[in-house]
Short mmCIF file of C-alpha atoms in Angstrom, two decimals:
data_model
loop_
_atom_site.label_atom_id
_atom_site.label_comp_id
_atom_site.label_asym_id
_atom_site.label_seq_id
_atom_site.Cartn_x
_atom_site.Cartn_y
_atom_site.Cartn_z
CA UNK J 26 190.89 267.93 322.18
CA UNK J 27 187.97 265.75 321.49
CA UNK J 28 186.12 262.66 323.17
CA UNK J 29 188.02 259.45 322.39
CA UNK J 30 184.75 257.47 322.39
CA UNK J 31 186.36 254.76 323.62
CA UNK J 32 184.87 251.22 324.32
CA UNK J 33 185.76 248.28 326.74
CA UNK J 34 188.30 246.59 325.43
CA UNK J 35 189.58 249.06 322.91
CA UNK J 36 193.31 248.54 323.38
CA UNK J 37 195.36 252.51 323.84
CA UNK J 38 198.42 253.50 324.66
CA UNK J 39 199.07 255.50 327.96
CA UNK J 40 202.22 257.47 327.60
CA UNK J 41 204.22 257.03 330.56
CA UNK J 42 203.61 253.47 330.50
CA UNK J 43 202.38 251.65 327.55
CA UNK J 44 199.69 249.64 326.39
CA UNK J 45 196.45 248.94 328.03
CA UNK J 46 192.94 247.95 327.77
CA UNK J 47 189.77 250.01 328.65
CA UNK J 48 188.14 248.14 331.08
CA UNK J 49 185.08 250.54 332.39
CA UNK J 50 183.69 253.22 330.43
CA UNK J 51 181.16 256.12 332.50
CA UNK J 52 178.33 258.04 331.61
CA UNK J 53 180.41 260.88 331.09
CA UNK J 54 182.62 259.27 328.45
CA UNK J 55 185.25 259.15 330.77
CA UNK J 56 186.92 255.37 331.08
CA UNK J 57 189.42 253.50 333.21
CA UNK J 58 192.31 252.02 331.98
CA UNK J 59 194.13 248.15 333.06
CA UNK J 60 197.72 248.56 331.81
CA UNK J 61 198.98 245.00 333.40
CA UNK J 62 201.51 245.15 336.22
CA UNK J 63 200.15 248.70 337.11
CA UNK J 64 196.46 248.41 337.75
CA UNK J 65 193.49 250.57 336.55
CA UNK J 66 193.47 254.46 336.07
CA UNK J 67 190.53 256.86 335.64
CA UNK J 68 190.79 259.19 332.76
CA UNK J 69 188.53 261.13 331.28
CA UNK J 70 186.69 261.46 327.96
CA UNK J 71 189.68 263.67 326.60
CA UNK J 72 192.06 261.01 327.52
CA UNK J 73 193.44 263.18 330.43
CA UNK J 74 194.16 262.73 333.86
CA UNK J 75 192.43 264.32 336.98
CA UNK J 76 192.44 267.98 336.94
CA UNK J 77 195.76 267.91 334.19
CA UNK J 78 195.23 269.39 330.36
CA UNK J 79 197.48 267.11 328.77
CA UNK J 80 196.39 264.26 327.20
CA UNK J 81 198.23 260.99 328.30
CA UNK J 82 195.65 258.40 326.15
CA UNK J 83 196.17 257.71 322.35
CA UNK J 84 195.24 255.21 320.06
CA UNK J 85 199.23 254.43 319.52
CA UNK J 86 202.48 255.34 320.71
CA UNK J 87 202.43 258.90 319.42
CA UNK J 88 206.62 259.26 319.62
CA UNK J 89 208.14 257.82 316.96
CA UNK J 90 211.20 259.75 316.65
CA UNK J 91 213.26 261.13 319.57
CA UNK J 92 213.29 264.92 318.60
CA UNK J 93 217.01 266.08 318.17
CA UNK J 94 218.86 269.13 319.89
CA UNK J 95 218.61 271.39 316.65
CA UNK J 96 214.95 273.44 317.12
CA UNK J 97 215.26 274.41 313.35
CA UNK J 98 215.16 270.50 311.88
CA UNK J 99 212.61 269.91 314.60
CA UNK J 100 210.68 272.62 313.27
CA UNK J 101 210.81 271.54 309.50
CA UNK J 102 210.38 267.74 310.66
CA UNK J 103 206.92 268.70 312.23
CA UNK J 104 205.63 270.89 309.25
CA UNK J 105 206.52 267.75 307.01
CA UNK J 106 205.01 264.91 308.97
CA UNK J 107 202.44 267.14 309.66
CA UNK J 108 201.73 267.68 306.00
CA UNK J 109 202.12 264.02 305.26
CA UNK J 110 199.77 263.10 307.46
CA UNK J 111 197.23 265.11 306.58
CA UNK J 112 197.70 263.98 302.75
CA UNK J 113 197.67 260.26 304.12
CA UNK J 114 194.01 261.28 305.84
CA UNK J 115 192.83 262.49 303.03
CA UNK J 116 193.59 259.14 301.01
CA UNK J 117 192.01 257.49 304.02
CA UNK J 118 188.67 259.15 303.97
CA UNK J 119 188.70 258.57 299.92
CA UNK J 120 189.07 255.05 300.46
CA UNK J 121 192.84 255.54 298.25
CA UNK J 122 194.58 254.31 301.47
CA UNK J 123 195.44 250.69 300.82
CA UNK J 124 197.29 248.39 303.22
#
């Protein structure tokens, strides 16, 4: 995982709970978080949360399918979005990526 490099007011989404605003950022690159109607939370420059590994901040909702009961189309559905994605990047960074 990498630094989010985050900035006050960069909006993210905190799974778990939604959307939310950065509202401090520290030294350290780590950053609290004001998702309203559940106060502020410290994460830290990974996006994670006290002593966890897994990453609970993201610049969007990262689920956008709810993964079926069948491990083999799972398995092909990740290897294709994961290919697509990485071909939409690539248009991205070439500036071929319109809106």
């Amino acid at each position: 995982m990498s630094k989010l490099n985050v900035k006050i007011t960069d909006k993210v989404f905190v799974i778990g709970q939604g959307y939310g605003t950065v509202t401090k950022v520290l030294s350290d690159g780590g950053f609290v978080v004001k998702v309203e109607g559940r106060g502020e939370q410290h994460y830290s420059a990974i996006g994670t949360l006290g002593s966890a590994k897994d990453q609970r901040i993201f610049w969007q909702d990262p689920f956008v399918v709810t993964p079926p009961n069948n491990t083999r189309l799972w398995k092909a559905y990740v290897r294709l979005t994961t290919i697509l994605f990485n071909e939409l990047m690539e248009l991205d960074k070439t500036g071929n990526l319109h809106d």
